[in-house]
Tab-separated table of C-alpha atoms in Angstrom:
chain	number	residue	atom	x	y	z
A	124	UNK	CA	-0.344	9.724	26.950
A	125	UNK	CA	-0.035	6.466	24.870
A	126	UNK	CA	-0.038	5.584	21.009
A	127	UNK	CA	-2.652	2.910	19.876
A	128	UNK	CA	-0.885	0.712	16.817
A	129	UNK	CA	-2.811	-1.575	14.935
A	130	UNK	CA	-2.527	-3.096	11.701
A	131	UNK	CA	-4.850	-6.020	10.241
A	132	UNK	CA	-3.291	-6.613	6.392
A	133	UNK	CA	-2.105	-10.125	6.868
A	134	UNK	CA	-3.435	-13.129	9.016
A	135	UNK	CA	-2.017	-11.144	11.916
A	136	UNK	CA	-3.714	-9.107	14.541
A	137	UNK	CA	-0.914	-6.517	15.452
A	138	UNK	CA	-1.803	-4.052	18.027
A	139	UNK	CA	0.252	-1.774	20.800
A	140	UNK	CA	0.288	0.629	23.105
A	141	UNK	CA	4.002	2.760	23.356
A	142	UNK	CA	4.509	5.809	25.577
A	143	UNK	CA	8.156	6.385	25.331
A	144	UNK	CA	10.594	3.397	25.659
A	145	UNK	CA	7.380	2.009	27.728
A	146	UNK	CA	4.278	-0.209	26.432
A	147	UNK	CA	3.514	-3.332	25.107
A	148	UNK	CA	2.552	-4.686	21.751
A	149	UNK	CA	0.761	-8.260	20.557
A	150	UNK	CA	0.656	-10.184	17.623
A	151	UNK	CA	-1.585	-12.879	17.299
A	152	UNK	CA	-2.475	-15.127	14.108
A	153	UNK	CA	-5.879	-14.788	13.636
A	154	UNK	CA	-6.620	-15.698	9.791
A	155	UNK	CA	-9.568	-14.005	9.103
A	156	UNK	CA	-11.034	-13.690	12.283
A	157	UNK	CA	-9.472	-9.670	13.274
A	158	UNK	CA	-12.609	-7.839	14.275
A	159	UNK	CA	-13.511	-11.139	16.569
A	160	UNK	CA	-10.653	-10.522	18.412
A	161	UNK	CA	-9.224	-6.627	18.325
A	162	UNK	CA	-11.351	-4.976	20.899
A	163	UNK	CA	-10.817	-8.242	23.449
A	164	UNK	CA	-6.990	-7.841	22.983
A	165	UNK	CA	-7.153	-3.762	23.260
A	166	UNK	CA	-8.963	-4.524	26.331
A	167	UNK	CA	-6.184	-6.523	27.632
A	168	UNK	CA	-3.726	-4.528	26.273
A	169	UNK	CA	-4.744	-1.453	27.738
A	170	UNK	CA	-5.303	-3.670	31.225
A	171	UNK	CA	-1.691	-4.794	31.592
A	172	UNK	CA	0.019	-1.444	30.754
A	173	UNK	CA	-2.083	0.188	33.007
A	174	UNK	CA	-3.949	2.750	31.166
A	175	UNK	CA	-7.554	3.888	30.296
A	176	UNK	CA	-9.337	4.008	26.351
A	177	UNK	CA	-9.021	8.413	27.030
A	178	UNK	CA	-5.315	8.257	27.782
A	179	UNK	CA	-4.590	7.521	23.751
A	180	UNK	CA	-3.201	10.475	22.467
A	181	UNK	CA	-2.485	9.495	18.784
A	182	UNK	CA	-3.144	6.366	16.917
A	183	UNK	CA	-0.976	4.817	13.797
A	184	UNK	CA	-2.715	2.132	11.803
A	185	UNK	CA	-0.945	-0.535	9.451
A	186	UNK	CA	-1.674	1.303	5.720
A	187	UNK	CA	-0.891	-2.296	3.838
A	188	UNK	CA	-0.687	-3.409	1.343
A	189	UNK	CA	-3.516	-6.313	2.118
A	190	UNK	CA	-6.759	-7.373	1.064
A	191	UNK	CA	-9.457	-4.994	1.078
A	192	UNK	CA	-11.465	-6.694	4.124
A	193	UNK	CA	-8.301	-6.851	6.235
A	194	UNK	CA	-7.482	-3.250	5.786
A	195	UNK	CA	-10.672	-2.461	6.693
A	196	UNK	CA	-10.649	-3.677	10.034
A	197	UNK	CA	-7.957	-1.741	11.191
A	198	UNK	CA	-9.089	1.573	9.765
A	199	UNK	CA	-12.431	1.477	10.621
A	200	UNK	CA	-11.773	0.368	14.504
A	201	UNK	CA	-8.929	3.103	14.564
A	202	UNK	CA	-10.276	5.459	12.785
A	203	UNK	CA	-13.581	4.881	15.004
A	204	UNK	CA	-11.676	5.244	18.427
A	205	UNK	CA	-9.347	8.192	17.177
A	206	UNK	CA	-12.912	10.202	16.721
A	207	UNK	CA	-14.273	8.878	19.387
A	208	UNK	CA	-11.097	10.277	21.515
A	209	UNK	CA	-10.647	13.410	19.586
A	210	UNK	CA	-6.940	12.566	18.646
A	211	UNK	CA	-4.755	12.302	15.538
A	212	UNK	CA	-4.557	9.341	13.258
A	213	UNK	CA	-1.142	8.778	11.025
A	214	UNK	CA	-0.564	6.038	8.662
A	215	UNK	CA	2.238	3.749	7.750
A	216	UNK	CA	3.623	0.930	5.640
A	217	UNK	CA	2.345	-2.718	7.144
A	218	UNK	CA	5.258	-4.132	4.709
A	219	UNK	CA	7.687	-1.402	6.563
A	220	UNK	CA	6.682	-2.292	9.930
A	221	UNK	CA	7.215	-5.689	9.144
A	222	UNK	CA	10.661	-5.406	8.218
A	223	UNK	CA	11.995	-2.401	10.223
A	224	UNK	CA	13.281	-4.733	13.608
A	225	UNK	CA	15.821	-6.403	11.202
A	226	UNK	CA	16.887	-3.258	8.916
A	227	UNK	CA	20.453	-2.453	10.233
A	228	UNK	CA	22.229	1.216	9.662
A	229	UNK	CA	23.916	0.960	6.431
A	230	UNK	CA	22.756	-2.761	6.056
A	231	UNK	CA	21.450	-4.936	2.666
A	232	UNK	CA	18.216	-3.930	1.372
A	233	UNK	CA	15.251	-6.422	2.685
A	234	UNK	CA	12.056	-6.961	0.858
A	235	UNK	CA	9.206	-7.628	3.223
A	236	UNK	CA	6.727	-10.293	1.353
A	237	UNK	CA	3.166	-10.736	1.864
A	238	UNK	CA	1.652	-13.466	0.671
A	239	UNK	CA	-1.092	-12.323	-2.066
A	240	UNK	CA	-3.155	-15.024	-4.236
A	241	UNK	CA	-2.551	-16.272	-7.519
A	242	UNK	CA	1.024	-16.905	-6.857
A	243	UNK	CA	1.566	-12.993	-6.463
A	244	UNK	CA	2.922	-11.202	-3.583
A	245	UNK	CA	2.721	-7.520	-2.362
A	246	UNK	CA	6.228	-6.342	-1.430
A	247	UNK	CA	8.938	-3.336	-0.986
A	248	UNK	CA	12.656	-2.771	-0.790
A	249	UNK	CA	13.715	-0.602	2.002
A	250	UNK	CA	17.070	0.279	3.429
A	251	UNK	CA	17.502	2.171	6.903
A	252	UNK	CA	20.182	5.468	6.380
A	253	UNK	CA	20.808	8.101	9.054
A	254	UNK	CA	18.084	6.338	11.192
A	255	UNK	CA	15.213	6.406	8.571
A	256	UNK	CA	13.618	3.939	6.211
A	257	UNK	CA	14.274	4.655	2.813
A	258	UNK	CA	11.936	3.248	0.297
A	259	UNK	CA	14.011	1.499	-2.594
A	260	UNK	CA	11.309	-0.046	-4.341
A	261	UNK	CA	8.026	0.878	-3.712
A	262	UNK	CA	4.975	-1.413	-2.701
A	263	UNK	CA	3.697	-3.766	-5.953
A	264	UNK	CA	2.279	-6.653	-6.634
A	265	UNK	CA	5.499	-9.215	-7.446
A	266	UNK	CA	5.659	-12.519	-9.284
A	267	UNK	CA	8.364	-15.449	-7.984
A	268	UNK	CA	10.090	-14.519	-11.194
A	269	UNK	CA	10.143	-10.539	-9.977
A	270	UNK	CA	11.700	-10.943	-6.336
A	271	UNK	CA	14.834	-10.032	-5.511
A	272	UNK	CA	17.684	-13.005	-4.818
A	273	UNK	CA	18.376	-12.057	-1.239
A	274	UNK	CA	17.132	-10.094	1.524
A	275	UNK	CA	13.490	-11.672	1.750
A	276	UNK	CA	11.468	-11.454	4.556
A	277	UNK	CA	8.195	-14.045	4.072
A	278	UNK	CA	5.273	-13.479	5.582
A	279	UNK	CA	6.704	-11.498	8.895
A	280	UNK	CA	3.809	-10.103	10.739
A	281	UNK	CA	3.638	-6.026	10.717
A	282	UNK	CA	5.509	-5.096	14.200
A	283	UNK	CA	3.537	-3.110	16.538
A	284	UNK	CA	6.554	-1.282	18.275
A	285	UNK	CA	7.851	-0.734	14.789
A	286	UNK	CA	5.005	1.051	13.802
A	287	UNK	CA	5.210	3.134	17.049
A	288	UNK	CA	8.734	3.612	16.030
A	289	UNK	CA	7.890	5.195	12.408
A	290	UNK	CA	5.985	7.440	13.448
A	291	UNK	CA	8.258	10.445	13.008
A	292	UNK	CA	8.124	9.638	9.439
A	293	UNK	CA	4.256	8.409	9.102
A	294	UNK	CA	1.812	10.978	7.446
A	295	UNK	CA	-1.532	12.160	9.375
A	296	UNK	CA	-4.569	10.776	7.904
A	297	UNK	CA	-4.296	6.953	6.164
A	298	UNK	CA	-4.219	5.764	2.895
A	299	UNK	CA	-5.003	2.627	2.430
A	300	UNK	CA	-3.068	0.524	-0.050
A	301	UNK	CA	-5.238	-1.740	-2.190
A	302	UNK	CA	-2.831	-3.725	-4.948
């Protein structure tokens, strides 16, 4: 059975399918433009790993923080399919999937950035210990002033794979994060 990932809180279209060390995940800037182009790129998705819609067992959506119509996307297409399939839905941090591919054991602490308006940013501080993320400052709103000297991270798109990857430590159900 395979995981459906998916997270829409930046101008990225992030989306995956993981069974095991298998699968394949996508990110594609889209701007604004996420529901033109999710279902196409499932399509595809599911096409080149060789699976059907009814062989996704779970799926784990991209919590944000983002704007209100980008979060929406995501949750309402995977929340949509997940009753549609009769399986679980689990959320997680878009600003932790972003960052978890360059966390290293015992490593600095990176701040994941998404750009917000107003001169404002959403971001976290996370370090990676015994194999799990460990929240160091939680998401908020930042000013330039308010960021951290080193360890930034602008703008990376949420990872697919890492969102897959957190989901030993993602809750069931979603909560979106509006800022």
């Amino acid at each position: 059975m395979w995981t459906l990932t998916l997270d829409t809180a930046t101008p990225y279209l992030s989306l995956g399918l993981f069974r095991g060390e298998e699968g394949l995940g996508r990110v594609v800037r889209v701007e604004r433009r996420h529901e033109e182009v999710l279902f196409g790129l499932l399509e595809e998705v599911l096409a080149q790993v060789g699976a059907r819609r009814e062989e996704i067992s779970a799926v784990v959506l991209g919590e944000g923080p983002g704007s209100y119509t980008g979060l929406r996307i995501a949750l309402a297409a995977g929340l949509g399919l997940a009753q549609a399939l009769g399986v679980r839905v689990y959320g997680a941090s878009s600003l932790l999937a972003a960052c978890w591919p360059f966390l290293e054991e015992g490593g600095p602490p990176l701040t994941p950035l998404f750009t917000a308006r107003n001169r404002l940013y959403y971001g976290a501080t996370y370090l990676k210990e015994g194999g799990r993320p460990l929240e160091v400052r939680p998401p908020g709103k930042l000013e330039a002033e308010e960021l951290p000297p080193k360890g930034l991270l602008l703008d990376p798109p949420p990872d697919p794979r890492a969102l897959y990857q957190l989901l030993p430590y993602a809750r069931e159900g979603v909560e979106p994060l509006y800022l």
